[in-house]
Amino acid sequence: MKSLIDKLEKDSILTKDEFTSLIQNHSDDDELYAAKKARKIADDIYGKEIYIRGLIEFTNYCRNDCYYCGIQRSNKCAERYRLSKEQILLCCEQGYELGYRTFVLQGGEDPFYSDEAIEDIVRSIKSRFSDCAVTLSIGEKEYESYKRFFDAGADRYLLRHETANDEHYRKLHPAELSLEHRKNCLYQLKDIGYQVGCGFMVGSPFQTAETLAEDFLFIHDLKPQMVGIGPFIPHQKTRFADEKAGTLKQTLFLLSLLRIMEKNVLLPATTALATIDPTGREKGILAGANVVMPNLSPVDVRSKYTLYDGKVCTGEEAAECRHCLERRIESVGYHVVISRGDYKLV
Ligand code: 5AD
Ligand code: FES
């Protein structure tokens, strides 16, 4: 399979059959080979620098019912919360002190926050912290809303596509949600001028090498600036409670392939990866990741934003987590930089 990995490096694309066989039939040795190549590519572009994003999970109310997600609306056990603009700004202030220059506002699809409210939050952050980037991750909206948030100063938008295979998408979501609509949102966001992030869970129920091959083809077509992937982890209050979690090994291999295909892409080592392995983030970096997104939400709400079971870093204060992370990153020969951490073109 080394020749396919070389081909992916050279051409930045493979056919669907080639991706499928590479994902299905690779050896441990191929994983090492891919990780080494991926790390070299990332080092050549981003050096030893790791970008950090302060994640503010500002609401766990959600109008959707994604089958895998712990904050789905039908989970009656979830203890719901919302942060006010003032609370969000406090998180940013604390984050700024700790060296964060990107704030990611993530939440369920919560109609409580009108477009005006989101615009107001974005404007307030951008005027107080003019050297910071604001990333939104608040789901599927109308083009007009996306445009308004962008005009208010939002720089980036994260919306994982979850799977690029239609049939698979329907097995993970209720009928009112469609892959077509989600993909449209991503193309619209790019069109408006956002730096865009898509992504998927590794090892989600019904995922196959073939659906993953389609993810790679979709990502190649969309050309996002970021791709977020992390293992699927079952949540006890969902219908997938008894499904198996995605593995560390497969997540690392797919991270490497993403880096080899989309050389400059911003690639986070996710919290889900740290949750399935105590040094998951460090291993993610060694496989080609160059971003980490620690939590900045107030500690009293942290454990309520549970998309999956066992999530790490829910008890730590922002400062503790920040320093812990720094040590972890240094332990593998990298360092955190105080920077917006924008996508690099060359
Ligand atoms: N395991 C892992 N990741 C999950 N997400 C949602 N539920 C889970 C789960 N059970 C991911 C989705 C979503 C992102 C915010 O979190 O991919 O887009
Ligand atoms: Fe969050 Fe260690 S990285 S506590």
Short mmCIF file of C-alpha atoms and ligand atoms in Angstrom, two decimals:
data_model
loop_
_atom_site.label_atom_id
_atom_site.label_comp_id
_atom_site.label_asym_id
_atom_site.label_seq_id
_atom_site.Cartn_x
_atom_site.Cartn_y
_atom_site.Cartn_z
CA MET A 1 0.00 0.00 0.00
CA LYS A 2 3.03 2.30 0.20
CA SER A 3 2.73 3.06 -3.49
CA LEU A 4 -0.83 4.31 -2.95
CA ILE A 5 0.33 6.54 -0.12
CA ASP A 6 3.07 7.90 -2.41
CA LYS A 7 0.50 8.45 -5.12
CA LEU A 8 -1.76 10.33 -2.73
CA GLU A 9 1.15 12.57 -1.80
CA LYS A 10 2.04 13.24 -5.41
CA ASP A 11 -1.42 13.72 -6.91
CA SER A 12 -3.34 14.86 -3.78
CA ILE A 13 -6.13 12.48 -4.80
CA LEU A 14 -6.90 8.79 -5.38
CA THR A 15 -9.83 7.08 -7.05
CA LYS A 16 -12.65 5.83 -4.87
CA ASP A 17 -11.45 2.24 -5.31
CA GLU A 18 -7.91 3.17 -4.37
CA PHE A 19 -9.05 5.00 -1.22
CA THR A 20 -11.28 2.07 -0.30
CA SER A 21 -8.52 -0.49 -0.63
CA LEU A 22 -5.98 1.71 1.18
CA ILE A 23 -8.39 2.18 4.09
CA GLN A 24 -9.38 -1.47 4.14
CA ASN A 25 -6.12 -3.30 3.51
CA HIS A 26 -3.24 -1.34 4.99
CA SER A 27 -0.70 -2.79 7.43
CA ASP A 28 0.75 -1.40 10.66
CA ASP A 29 3.82 -0.56 8.66
CA ASP A 30 1.74 1.50 6.22
CA GLU A 31 0.34 3.44 9.18
CA LEU A 32 3.85 4.34 10.33
CA TYR A 33 4.85 5.23 6.80
CA ALA A 34 1.81 7.51 6.38
CA ALA A 35 2.30 9.16 9.79
CA LYS A 36 5.92 9.96 9.02
CA LYS A 37 5.04 11.46 5.67
CA ALA A 38 2.11 13.40 7.16
CA ARG A 39 4.25 14.83 9.95
CA LYS A 40 6.94 15.88 7.49
CA ILE A 41 4.37 17.70 5.33
CA ALA A 42 2.92 19.49 8.38
CA ASP A 43 6.40 20.41 9.66
CA ASP A 44 7.35 21.86 6.26
CA ILE A 45 4.29 24.12 6.29
CA TYR A 46 3.57 24.86 9.97
CA GLY A 47 6.92 24.03 11.59
CA LYS A 48 6.82 22.94 15.20
CA GLU A 49 3.92 25.28 15.93
CA ILE A 50 0.59 24.02 17.23
CA TYR A 51 -2.42 26.33 17.07
CA ILE A 52 -4.89 26.50 19.93
CA ARG A 53 -8.56 27.48 19.81
CA GLY A 54 -10.60 28.29 22.87
CA LEU A 55 -13.83 26.34 22.64
CA ILE A 56 -16.89 27.93 24.23
CA GLU A 57 -19.81 25.53 24.35
CA PHE A 58 -22.46 28.16 24.89
CA THR A 59 -25.68 26.13 24.65
CA ASN A 60 -26.57 22.45 24.81
CA TYR A 61 -30.16 22.98 23.72
CA CYS A 62 -30.69 21.44 20.30
CA ARG A 63 -33.70 21.21 18.01
CA ASN A 64 -32.19 18.23 16.18
CA ASP A 65 -32.16 14.57 16.99
CA CYS A 66 -28.97 13.14 15.50
CA TYR A 67 -28.94 9.51 16.59
CA TYR A 68 -25.34 9.52 17.85
CA CYS A 69 -25.33 12.75 19.81
CA GLY A 70 -25.84 13.08 23.55
CA ILE A 71 -27.50 16.49 23.36
CA GLN A 72 -30.15 15.35 20.85
CA ARG A 73 -33.55 16.84 21.71
CA SER A 74 -35.07 13.53 22.76
CA ASN A 75 -32.49 12.98 25.49
CA LYS A 76 -34.68 13.98 28.40
CA CYS A 77 -31.86 13.31 30.86
CA ALA A 78 -29.63 16.04 29.51
CA GLU A 79 -29.45 18.99 31.86
CA ARG A 80 -29.80 21.96 29.55
CA TYR A 81 -28.00 25.29 29.87
CA ARG A 82 -27.37 28.49 27.96
CA LEU A 83 -24.66 31.11 28.42
CA SER A 84 -25.45 34.81 28.24
CA LYS A 85 -23.43 37.22 26.12
CA GLU A 86 -21.77 38.44 29.31
CA GLN A 87 -20.76 34.92 30.31
CA ILE A 88 -19.38 34.29 26.83
CA LEU A 89 -17.35 37.49 26.94
CA LEU A 90 -15.96 36.50 30.33
CA CYS A 91 -14.77 33.22 28.84
CA CYS A 92 -13.07 35.15 26.04
CA GLU A 93 -11.41 37.48 28.50
CA GLN A 94 -10.04 34.58 30.47
CA GLY A 95 -9.00 32.89 27.24
CA TYR A 96 -7.26 35.99 25.96
CA GLU A 97 -5.17 36.13 29.12
CA LEU A 98 -4.17 32.52 28.53
CA GLY A 99 -3.01 33.26 25.00
CA TYR A 100 -6.00 32.23 22.92
CA ARG A 101 -6.48 34.26 19.74
CA THR A 102 -9.32 32.20 18.30
CA PHE A 103 -12.65 31.67 20.02
CA VAL A 104 -14.92 28.93 18.79
CA LEU A 105 -18.56 29.40 19.68
CA GLN A 106 -20.12 26.00 19.53
CA GLY A 107 -23.63 24.95 20.42
CA GLY A 108 -26.59 22.83 19.58
CA GLU A 109 -29.05 24.27 17.05
CA ASP A 110 -30.77 26.47 19.59
CA PRO A 111 -33.47 28.82 18.22
CA PHE A 112 -33.32 30.80 21.47
CA TYR A 113 -30.38 32.70 19.96
CA SER A 114 -31.82 34.78 17.12
CA ASP A 115 -29.63 35.91 14.24
CA GLU A 116 -29.50 39.32 15.91
CA ALA A 117 -28.29 37.76 19.15
CA ILE A 118 -25.51 35.84 17.37
CA GLU A 119 -24.50 38.94 15.41
CA ASP A 120 -24.39 40.92 18.63
CA ILE A 121 -22.19 38.31 20.33
CA VAL A 122 -19.82 38.15 17.34
CA ARG A 123 -19.60 41.96 17.11
CA SER A 124 -18.93 42.30 20.82
CA ILE A 125 -16.11 39.73 20.75
CA LYS A 126 -14.54 41.25 17.64
CA SER A 127 -14.64 44.78 19.04
CA ARG A 128 -13.18 43.78 22.40
CA PHE A 129 -10.56 41.41 20.95
CA SER A 130 -9.79 42.82 17.54
CA ASP A 131 -6.72 40.62 17.06
CA CYS A 132 -8.76 37.43 17.49
CA ALA A 133 -10.60 35.20 15.07
CA VAL A 134 -14.15 34.10 15.79
CA THR A 135 -15.29 30.68 14.64
CA LEU A 136 -18.95 29.70 14.68
CA SER A 137 -20.15 26.13 15.00
CA ILE A 138 -23.91 26.40 15.35
CA GLY A 139 -25.23 24.14 12.65
CA GLU A 140 -27.37 24.51 9.57
CA LYS A 141 -28.75 27.99 8.89
CA GLU A 142 -30.10 29.99 5.98
CA TYR A 143 -27.66 31.65 3.58
CA GLU A 144 -28.87 35.04 4.81
CA SER A 145 -28.01 34.21 8.40
CA TYR A 146 -24.55 32.93 7.48
CA LYS A 147 -24.00 36.16 5.54
CA ARG A 148 -25.10 38.32 8.45
CA PHE A 149 -22.76 36.56 10.88
CA PHE A 150 -19.92 36.96 8.41
CA ASP A 151 -20.65 40.65 7.98
CA ALA A 152 -20.69 40.98 11.77
CA GLY A 153 -17.09 39.71 11.76
CA ALA A 154 -17.18 35.92 12.05
CA ASP A 155 -14.09 34.51 10.34
CA ARG A 156 -14.60 30.77 10.29
CA TYR A 157 -17.36 28.17 10.42
CA LEU A 158 -17.23 24.54 11.49
CA LEU A 159 -19.91 22.20 10.23
CA ARG A 160 -18.94 18.57 10.09
CA HIS A 161 -20.59 16.85 7.13
CA GLU A 162 -20.64 13.63 9.29
CA THR A 163 -20.57 11.30 6.24
CA ALA A 164 -20.56 11.96 2.52
CA ASN A 165 -22.62 8.86 1.76
CA ASP A 166 -26.32 9.50 1.48
CA GLU A 167 -27.49 6.13 2.75
CA HIS A 168 -25.07 6.29 5.68
CA TYR A 169 -26.25 9.81 6.48
CA ARG A 170 -29.82 8.54 6.71
CA LYS A 171 -28.77 5.84 9.16
CA LEU A 172 -27.26 8.44 11.48
CA HIS A 173 -29.99 11.07 11.28
CA PRO A 174 -33.79 11.36 11.33
CA ALA A 175 -35.56 11.90 8.01
CA GLU A 176 -35.87 15.68 8.38
CA LEU A 177 -32.10 16.06 8.06
CA SER A 178 -30.41 15.57 4.71
CA LEU A 179 -26.86 15.29 3.45
CA GLU A 180 -27.77 17.43 0.48
CA HIS A 181 -28.79 20.32 2.72
CA ARG A 182 -25.70 19.95 4.88
CA LYS A 183 -23.38 19.94 1.87
CA ASN A 184 -25.18 22.99 0.49
CA CYS A 185 -24.54 24.82 3.75
CA LEU A 186 -20.83 24.07 3.45
CA TYR A 187 -20.62 25.32 -0.14
CA GLN A 188 -22.58 28.46 0.82
CA LEU A 189 -20.26 29.15 3.75
CA LYS A 190 -17.25 28.91 1.44
CA ASP A 191 -18.95 31.11 -1.09
CA ILE A 192 -19.56 33.82 1.51
CA GLY A 193 -15.88 33.84 2.36
CA TYR A 194 -15.60 31.93 5.62
CA GLN A 195 -12.65 29.67 6.32
CA VAL A 196 -14.63 26.46 6.50
CA GLY A 197 -14.23 23.21 8.41
CA CYS A 198 -16.04 19.97 7.64
CA GLY A 199 -15.39 16.54 9.13
CA PHE A 200 -16.71 13.22 10.32
CA MET A 201 -16.60 10.71 13.14
CA VAL A 202 -14.30 7.72 12.75
CA GLY A 203 -15.99 4.39 13.36
CA SER A 204 -19.54 5.71 13.43
CA PRO A 205 -22.20 3.00 13.16
CA PHE A 206 -22.57 1.67 9.59
CA GLN A 207 -19.39 3.37 8.40
CA THR A 208 -17.37 1.34 5.87
CA ALA A 209 -14.11 1.78 3.97
CA GLU A 210 -16.26 2.78 1.05
CA THR A 211 -18.16 5.53 2.89
CA LEU A 212 -14.81 6.81 4.16
CA ALA A 213 -13.49 6.86 0.58
CA GLU A 214 -16.47 9.06 -0.26
CA ASP A 215 -15.57 11.35 2.65
CA PHE A 216 -12.12 11.83 1.15
CA LEU A 217 -13.53 12.56 -2.30
CA PHE A 218 -15.98 15.06 -0.84
CA ILE A 219 -13.28 16.81 1.19
CA HIS A 220 -11.09 17.00 -1.88
CA ASP A 221 -13.93 18.61 -3.78
CA LEU A 222 -14.95 21.09 -1.04
CA LYS A 223 -11.36 22.08 -0.25
CA PRO A 224 -12.05 23.19 3.32
CA GLN A 225 -9.45 25.03 5.37
CA MET A 226 -10.10 22.69 8.31
CA VAL A 227 -11.15 19.09 8.78
CA GLY A 228 -12.26 17.84 12.18
CA ILE A 229 -12.24 14.11 12.75
CA GLY A 230 -12.41 12.15 15.96
CA PRO A 231 -13.56 8.70 17.02
CA PHE A 232 -17.25 8.02 17.45
CA ILE A 233 -17.89 7.33 21.15
CA PRO A 234 -21.25 5.91 22.20
CA HIS A 235 -23.46 7.93 24.52
CA GLN A 236 -25.56 5.89 26.93
CA LYS A 237 -28.80 7.80 26.35
CA THR A 238 -28.80 7.36 22.58
CA ARG A 239 -29.88 4.47 20.36
CA PHE A 240 -26.19 3.81 19.65
CA ALA A 241 -25.41 3.19 23.33
CA ASP A 242 -24.21 -0.35 22.66
CA GLU A 243 -22.25 0.35 19.49
CA LYS A 244 -18.48 0.09 19.43
CA ALA A 245 -16.36 3.24 19.62
CA GLY A 246 -14.00 4.21 16.80
CA THR A 247 -10.38 3.25 17.37
CA LEU A 248 -7.23 5.24 17.99
CA LYS A 249 -5.40 3.38 15.24
CA GLN A 250 -7.90 4.13 12.54
CA THR A 251 -8.30 7.77 13.57
CA LEU A 252 -4.54 8.29 13.42
CA PHE A 253 -4.27 6.67 10.00
CA LEU A 254 -7.10 8.79 8.61
CA LEU A 255 -5.55 11.95 10.09
CA SER A 256 -2.34 11.09 8.26
CA LEU A 257 -4.14 10.48 4.97
CA LEU A 258 -5.98 13.80 5.31
CA ARG A 259 -2.70 15.61 5.86
CA ILE A 260 -1.12 13.87 2.87
CA MET A 261 -4.07 14.74 0.63
CA GLU A 262 -4.86 18.30 1.79
CA LYS A 263 -1.34 19.38 2.67
CA ASN A 264 -2.09 22.81 4.23
CA VAL A 265 -5.29 21.86 5.99
CA LEU A 266 -5.80 22.77 9.66
CA LEU A 267 -6.23 19.47 11.43
CA PRO A 268 -7.25 19.27 15.07
CA ALA A 269 -6.30 16.49 17.46
CA THR A 270 -9.75 16.34 19.03
CA THR A 271 -11.03 15.92 22.56
CA ALA A 272 -12.74 12.70 21.46
CA LEU A 273 -9.30 11.34 20.53
CA ALA A 274 -7.98 12.29 23.97
CA THR A 275 -11.01 10.58 25.47
CA ILE A 276 -10.32 7.15 23.95
CA ASP A 277 -6.59 7.31 24.71
CA PRO A 278 -4.86 9.20 27.52
CA THR A 279 -2.24 10.53 25.10
CA GLY A 280 -4.54 10.66 22.10
CA ARG A 281 -3.89 14.31 21.30
CA GLU A 282 -0.13 13.87 21.38
CA LYS A 283 -0.42 10.87 19.09
CA GLY A 284 -2.72 12.87 16.83
CA ILE A 285 -0.06 15.54 16.48
CA LEU A 286 2.55 12.92 15.62
CA ALA A 287 0.19 11.57 12.94
CA GLY A 288 -0.14 14.99 11.28
CA ALA A 289 -2.53 17.15 13.34
CA ASN A 290 -1.56 20.78 14.08
CA VAL A 291 -4.45 22.21 16.10
CA VAL A 292 -5.94 21.60 19.55
CA MET A 293 -9.20 23.04 20.81
CA PRO A 294 -9.34 22.99 24.59
CA ASN A 295 -12.39 24.00 26.50
CA LEU A 296 -12.98 27.53 27.75
CA SER A 297 -16.55 27.02 28.95
CA PRO A 298 -17.22 27.73 32.63
CA VAL A 299 -16.47 24.61 34.70
CA ASP A 300 -20.01 24.38 36.08
CA VAL A 301 -21.47 23.74 32.61
CA ARG A 302 -18.65 21.64 31.13
CA SER A 303 -19.95 18.25 32.08
CA LYS A 304 -23.35 19.12 30.63
CA TYR A 305 -22.05 19.44 27.10
CA THR A 306 -21.79 15.72 26.69
CA LEU A 307 -21.99 14.64 23.09
CA TYR A 308 -20.49 11.28 24.13
CA ASP A 309 -19.60 9.45 27.35
CA GLY A 310 -16.38 9.88 29.29
CA LYS A 311 -15.31 13.22 27.81
CA VAL A 312 -11.99 14.39 29.26
CA CYS A 313 -11.06 17.83 30.62
CA THR A 314 -14.53 18.55 32.01
CA GLY A 315 -13.33 19.22 35.56
CA GLU A 316 -10.31 21.39 34.81
CA GLU A 317 -10.30 25.17 34.96
CA ALA A 318 -9.33 26.80 31.67
CA ALA A 319 -5.90 27.72 33.03
CA GLU A 320 -5.17 24.20 34.26
CA CYS A 321 -6.18 22.71 30.95
CA ARG A 322 -4.12 25.25 29.04
CA HIS A 323 -0.97 24.41 30.99
CA CYS A 324 -1.56 20.69 30.92
CA LEU A 325 -1.93 20.91 27.18
CA GLU A 326 1.24 22.92 26.78
CA ARG A 327 3.22 20.26 28.64
CA ARG A 328 1.67 17.51 26.59
CA ILE A 329 2.49 19.22 23.32
CA GLU A 330 6.04 19.92 24.41
CA SER A 331 6.47 16.28 25.38
CA VAL A 332 6.31 15.37 21.69
CA GLY A 333 8.58 18.18 20.50
CA TYR A 334 6.04 20.84 19.52
CA HIS A 335 4.91 24.11 21.07
CA VAL A 336 1.77 26.19 21.39
CA VAL A 337 1.83 29.59 19.71
CA ILE A 338 -0.10 32.74 20.58
CA SER A 339 -1.63 33.44 17.20
CA ARG A 340 -4.92 33.42 15.34
CA GLY A 341 -3.55 30.37 13.60
CA ASP A 342 -4.88 31.04 10.14
CA TYR A 343 -4.72 28.62 7.24
CA LYS A 344 -1.41 28.95 5.39
CA LEU A 345 -1.53 28.96 1.63
CA VAL A 346 2.10 28.08 1.01
N1 5AD B 1 -19.01 10.59 19.48
C1 5AD B 1 -18.07 11.35 18.88
N2 5AD B 1 -18.32 12.53 18.30
C2 5AD B 1 -19.59 12.99 18.34
N3 5AD B 1 -20.14 14.11 17.83
C3 5AD B 1 -21.45 14.10 18.15
N4 5AD B 1 -21.77 12.99 18.85
C4 5AD B 1 -20.62 12.27 18.97
C5 5AD B 1 -20.30 11.01 19.55
N5 5AD B 1 -21.22 10.26 20.15
C6 5AD B 1 -19.41 15.04 16.98
C7 5AD B 1 -20.16 15.27 15.66
C8 5AD B 1 -20.45 16.74 15.71
C9 5AD B 1 -19.39 17.28 16.62
C10 5AD B 1 -19.69 18.60 17.24
O1 5AD B 1 -19.26 16.28 17.60
O2 5AD B 1 -19.33 14.93 14.57
O3 5AD B 1 -20.41 17.37 14.44
FE1 FES B 2 -7.20 19.52 29.59
FE2 FES B 2 -4.97 18.16 30.42
S1 FES B 2 -5.46 18.92 28.45
S2 FES B 2 -6.64 18.92 31.57
#
